[in-house]
Coordinates of C-alpha atoms in Angstrom, one line a residue:
X15 CA 37.3 116.6 206.1
X16 CA 35.0 117.5 203.2
X17 CA 36.3 120.1 200.8
X18 CA 34.2 123.3 200.9
X19 CA 32.6 124.7 197.8
X20 CA 33.8 127.9 196.6
X21 CA 31.6 131.0 197.3
X22 CA 32.6 132.3 193.9
X23 CA 31.1 129.3 192.0
X24 CA 27.8 131.1 191.4
X25 CA 29.1 134.6 191.2
X26 CA 31.8 136.4 189.2
X27 CA 34.8 134.2 188.8
X28 CA 38.4 135.1 188.7
X29 CA 39.9 135.0 185.3
X30 CA 43.4 134.1 184.0
X31 CA 45.5 136.3 181.8
X32 CA 45.5 135.2 178.1
X33 CA 48.5 133.0 177.0
X34 CA 51.2 135.2 175.4
X35 CA 55.0 134.5 174.6
X36 CA 57.3 135.1 177.4
X37 CA 55.0 133.3 179.9
X38 CA 55.8 130.1 181.7
X39 CA 53.8 127.0 181.0
X40 CA 53.9 123.8 183.2
X41 CA 53.4 120.3 181.9
X42 CA 51.8 117.9 184.3
X43 CA 50.8 114.3 184.1
X44 CA 47.9 113.7 186.6
X45 CA 46.4 110.7 184.9
X46 CA 47.5 108.0 182.3
X47 CA 51.1 107.2 181.2
X48 CA 52.5 108.1 177.7
X49 CA 55.7 107.6 175.7
X50 CA 58.4 109.6 177.4
X51 CA 59.7 111.2 174.0
X52 CA 56.7 113.1 173.7
X53 CA 57.6 115.4 176.6
X54 CA 60.6 116.8 174.9
X55 CA 58.8 117.4 171.7
X56 CA 56.0 119.3 173.5
X57 CA 58.8 121.3 175.3
X58 CA 60.3 122.4 172.0
X59 CA 57.0 123.3 170.5
X60 CA 56.4 125.8 173.3
X61 CA 59.9 127.1 173.4
X62 CA 59.9 127.8 169.8
X63 CA 56.8 130.1 170.3
X64 CA 58.8 132.0 173.1
X65 CA 57.3 130.3 176.2
X66 CA 59.3 129.1 179.2
X67 CA 58.5 125.6 180.0
X68 CA 58.5 123.7 183.5
X69 CA 58.1 119.9 183.5
X70 CA 56.8 118.0 186.4
X71 CA 59.5 116.0 188.0
X72 CA 57.6 112.8 187.9
X73 CA 55.9 113.0 184.4
X74 CA 57.9 110.0 183.1
X75 CA 57.0 107.9 186.2
X76 CA 55.1 104.6 185.7
X77 CA 52.7 102.9 188.1
X78 CA 50.8 100.2 186.3
X79 CA 48.5 102.2 183.8
X80 CA 49.2 105.5 185.6
X81 CA 52.0 108.2 185.1
X82 CA 53.5 107.5 188.5
X83 CA 52.1 107.0 191.8
X84 CA 49.2 109.1 193.2
X85 CA 51.6 110.9 195.5
X86 CA 53.9 111.9 192.8
X87 CA 51.4 112.9 190.3
X88 CA 49.6 115.0 192.9
X89 CA 52.9 116.6 194.0
X90 CA 53.6 117.8 190.4
X91 CA 50.1 119.0 189.9
X92 CA 50.1 121.0 193.1
X93 CA 53.4 122.5 192.4
X94 CA 52.2 123.7 188.9
X95 CA 49.0 125.1 190.3
X96 CA 50.5 127.0 193.2
X97 CA 53.9 128.1 191.8
X98 CA 53.4 131.9 191.3
X99 CA 56.0 131.9 188.3
X100 CA 53.7 129.5 186.2
X101 CA 51.0 131.1 184.2
X102 CA 49.4 127.9 182.4
X103 CA 49.2 124.2 183.2
X104 CA 48.7 121.8 180.4
X105 CA 47.6 118.1 181.2
X106 CA 49.8 115.9 179.0
X107 CA 47.4 113.0 178.8
X108 CA 44.0 111.8 180.0
X109 CA 43.2 108.1 180.2
X110 CA 42.6 107.3 183.8
X111 CA 43.8 108.5 187.2
X112 CA 42.8 112.2 187.8
X113 CA 40.0 111.1 190.2
X114 CA 42.4 109.4 192.4
X115 CA 44.2 112.9 193.0
X116 CA 41.1 114.7 194.2
X117 CA 41.3 113.9 197.9
X118 CA 45.0 114.9 197.9
X119 CA 44.6 118.4 196.4
X120 CA 44.5 121.4 198.8
X121 CA 41.7 123.3 196.9
X122 CA 41.6 125.9 199.7
X123 CA 45.3 126.7 199.3
X124 CA 45.1 127.4 195.5
X125 CA 45.7 131.1 194.7
X126 CA 42.7 133.3 194.2
X127 CA 44.3 134.6 191.0
X128 CA 43.9 131.6 188.5
X129 CA 46.0 130.4 185.9
X130 CA 45.2 128.7 182.5
X131 CA 44.4 124.9 183.1
X132 CA 43.8 122.9 180.0
X133 CA 42.9 119.3 179.2
X134 CA 39.9 117.1 178.5
X135 CA 38.6 113.6 178.9
X136 CA 39.8 112.1 182.2
X137 CA 40.8 115.8 183.1
X138 CA 37.3 116.4 183.4
X139 CA 37.4 115.4 187.1
X140 CA 40.0 118.3 187.7
X141 CA 38.1 120.8 185.7
X142 CA 35.0 120.1 187.8
X143 CA 36.8 120.2 191.2
X144 CA 38.7 123.3 190.4
X145 CA 35.4 125.1 189.3
X146 CA 33.5 123.8 192.3
X147 CA 36.1 124.3 194.9
X148 CA 38.1 127.4 193.8
X149 CA 35.8 129.1 191.3
X150 CA 38.4 129.2 188.6
X151 CA 37.6 129.4 185.0
X152 CA 39.3 126.4 183.3
X153 CA 39.7 125.4 179.7
X154 CA 38.2 122.1 178.0
X155 CA 40.8 121.6 175.2
X156 CA 43.5 119.2 173.9
X157 CA 45.9 117.4 176.1
X158 CA 49.5 118.4 175.4
X159 CA 50.3 115.0 174.0
X160 CA 48.3 115.8 171.0
X161 CA 50.4 118.9 170.2
X162 CA 53.3 116.4 169.6
X163 CA 51.2 114.4 167.1
X164 CA 49.7 117.3 165.2
X165 CA 51.2 120.9 165.0
X166 CA 47.7 122.2 163.8
X167 CA 46.2 121.3 167.1
X168 CA 48.9 123.2 168.9
X169 CA 48.4 126.2 166.7
X170 CA 44.6 126.1 167.1
X171 CA 45.0 125.8 170.9
X172 CA 47.3 128.7 171.4
X173 CA 44.9 130.9 169.2
X174 CA 42.0 130.1 171.5
X175 CA 44.0 130.5 174.8
X176 CA 45.8 133.8 173.6
X177 CA 42.3 135.3 172.9
X178 CA 43.0 135.8 169.2
X179 CA 40.3 133.3 168.0
X180 CA 36.8 134.1 168.8
X181 CA 34.8 131.8 171.2
X182 CA 31.8 131.5 168.8
X183 CA 30.4 128.4 166.9
X184 CA 27.9 128.4 164.2
X185 CA 25.4 125.4 164.2
X186 CA 24.2 123.4 161.1
X187 CA 20.5 122.5 161.1
X188 CA 21.5 118.9 161.7
X189 CA 23.2 119.6 164.8
X190 CA 20.2 121.2 166.5
X191 CA 18.3 118.5 168.4
X192 CA 15.9 120.7 170.3
X193 CA 15.2 124.4 169.7
X194 CA 15.7 127.1 172.3
X195 CA 17.9 129.7 173.7
X196 CA 19.7 129.8 177.0
X197 CA 22.5 131.5 178.8
X198 CA 24.5 130.2 181.5
X199 CA 28.0 128.9 182.7
X200 CA 29.4 126.0 180.8
X201 CA 30.1 122.9 183.0
X202 CA 30.7 119.2 182.2
X203 CA 33.0 117.4 179.8
X204 CA 33.5 113.8 179.3
X205 CA 30.2 112.0 180.1
X206 CA 31.8 108.9 181.7
X207 CA 33.9 111.2 184.1
X208 CA 31.2 113.7 184.7
X209 CA 28.6 111.0 185.6
X210 CA 31.0 109.7 188.3
X211 CA 31.3 113.1 189.9
X212 CA 27.6 113.1 190.9
X213 CA 26.9 113.0 194.7
X214 CA 30.6 114.0 195.4
X215 CA 31.7 117.5 196.6
X216 CA 33.7 117.9 193.5
X217 CA 30.6 118.2 191.1
X218 CA 30.1 121.7 189.8
X219 CA 26.9 123.8 190.3
X220 CA 24.5 123.1 187.5
X221 CA 21.7 125.5 188.1
X222 CA 20.9 127.1 184.7
X223 CA 24.3 125.8 183.3
X224 CA 25.1 124.8 179.7
X225 CA 26.1 121.1 180.0
X226 CA 28.9 120.0 177.8
X227 CA 28.9 116.2 177.1
X228 CA 31.3 114.1 174.9
X229 CA 32.7 110.6 174.9
X230 CA 34.6 107.9 173.2
X231 CA 34.5 104.2 172.6
X232 CA 31.3 103.9 174.9
X233 CA 28.6 101.5 173.5
X234 CA 25.4 103.1 173.2
X235 CA 23.9 101.3 176.1
X236 CA 26.3 102.6 178.4
X237 CA 25.8 106.1 177.2
X238 CA 22.1 105.5 177.9
X239 CA 22.9 104.3 181.3
X240 CA 25.1 107.3 182.1
X241 CA 22.5 109.7 180.9
X242 CA 20.0 107.8 183.1
X243 CA 22.1 108.3 186.1
X244 CA 22.3 112.0 185.3
X245 CA 18.4 112.1 185.2
X246 CA 18.2 110.3 188.5
X247 CA 20.6 112.9 190.0
X248 CA 18.2 115.7 188.9
X249 CA 20.7 117.1 186.4
X250 CA 18.4 117.6 183.4
X251 CA 15.9 119.5 185.7
X252 CA 18.7 122.0 186.7
X253 CA 20.4 122.8 183.4
X254 CA 19.7 125.4 181.0
X255 CA 20.9 123.5 177.8
X256 CA 23.0 120.8 176.4
X257 CA 26.2 121.4 174.4
X258 CA 26.8 118.0 172.8
X259 CA 30.4 117.5 171.6
X260 CA 31.6 114.5 169.5
X261 CA 30.6 110.9 170.6
X262 CA 33.4 109.0 168.8
X263 CA 33.0 105.3 168.2
X264 CA 29.9 105.3 170.5
X265 CA 27.7 103.1 168.3
X266 CA 24.9 104.4 166.0
X267 CA 25.2 108.2 165.9
X268 CA 21.4 108.4 165.2
X269 CA 20.9 106.4 168.6
X270 CA 23.1 109.1 170.4
X271 CA 20.8 111.8 169.0
X272 CA 17.8 109.9 170.0
X273 CA 18.9 109.5 173.5
X274 CA 19.8 113.2 174.0
X275 CA 16.3 114.1 172.8
X276 CA 14.6 111.6 175.0
X277 CA 16.3 112.8 178.2
X278 CA 16.0 116.4 177.4
X279 CA 12.4 116.2 176.1
X280 CA 10.4 116.9 179.3
X281 CA 12.0 120.6 179.2
X282 CA 12.0 123.1 176.5
X283 CA 15.9 123.7 176.6
X284 CA 18.2 124.0 173.6
X285 CA 20.0 120.7 172.8
X286 CA 22.8 120.6 170.1
X287 CA 25.3 117.7 169.1
X288 CA 28.4 117.3 167.0
X289 CA 30.2 120.5 168.0
X290 CA 34.1 120.2 167.9
X291 CA 34.6 119.4 171.5
X292 CA 36.0 116.0 172.6
X293 CA 37.6 113.0 170.9
X294 CA 36.8 114.0 167.3
X295 CA 38.9 115.1 164.4
X296 CA 39.1 118.6 166.1
X297 CA 38.9 119.6 169.8
X298 CA 38.3 123.3 170.1
X299 CA 38.9 125.1 173.5
X300 CA 35.9 125.8 175.5
X301 CA 36.1 127.7 178.7
X302 CA 34.3 125.9 181.6
X303 CA 32.9 128.3 184.2
X304 CA 32.4 131.1 181.7
X305 CA 29.1 132.3 180.7
X306 CA 27.8 131.4 177.1
X307 CA 24.7 131.8 175.1
X308 CA 23.1 129.0 173.1
X309 CA 20.7 130.2 170.5
X310 CA 19.4 127.8 168.0
X311 CA 17.2 130.4 166.2
X312 CA 20.5 132.3 165.3
X313 CA 22.4 129.1 165.1
X314 CA 25.2 130.2 167.5
X315 CA 27.0 129.2 170.4
X316 CA 28.7 132.4 171.6
X317 CA 30.7 133.6 174.8
X318 CA 28.7 136.0 176.8
X319 CA 31.7 137.3 178.9
X320 CA 35.3 137.7 178.3
X321 CA 37.0 134.6 180.1
X322 CA 40.4 136.8 180.4
X323 CA 41.6 139.2 182.8
X324 CA 43.0 142.5 181.7
X325 CA 46.8 142.8 181.5

């Protein structure tokens, strides 16, 4: 049975409460495996900030390159997303494996009141499906394993998710590839993952969207091939603009710039590249499904609606 698209995907979306001490956060491992000692370090970081922490039963599991079997990883994620006592869910790591869970997730049974869901890279599959099939606003941001490696990443992520850090970014001239202004919901994430969503029921609505794209360690010709796939799927004729994050270790940066210009050139939409989203030195939090305005004349990317519910 094919999952049904949320009727909220093109209208007003339900919003989670901002993160605050006293809330309960869940750690889940929907994708790749990781060193088991990281879990306890992540737990301590949250607990020291006053959060209660729930850890999935199977996060230390192993199945080849995955953090346990598909069934075990799905059970942990479903529990975290449906448990009414949990306020936020953090993916521990990306890597590979999230797409294998999509047919196992009961999107129609997830609560209408959303909770914070944060992660990136391979977690793009889950962001897209939650947005398309539940209408949730989710948060493209660091995976929790990075908190254990860099406390600054942890502090920055909490600041964004608590609502204390503005969701606004200023553009330099070199980041602007094509001038323009557009407002729309943000969709996308990792280019490799997002391109594999095309033609599936898990792909989000892209009409007028601001498309976030980032990637790591993909040769330039593969970036070209994936952008060509998006073009063939009609993506560039539907979106309102492109928010380019970091393309880390993806060959010559000038060639990446050239490719984004080439594929967006037929339409006068704003295109920027090099914002702090993705696998670069800093990976800021960007709400997916929230409405933003990209205005190159002002040199800003700004949130046009509060992505949080009122307390």
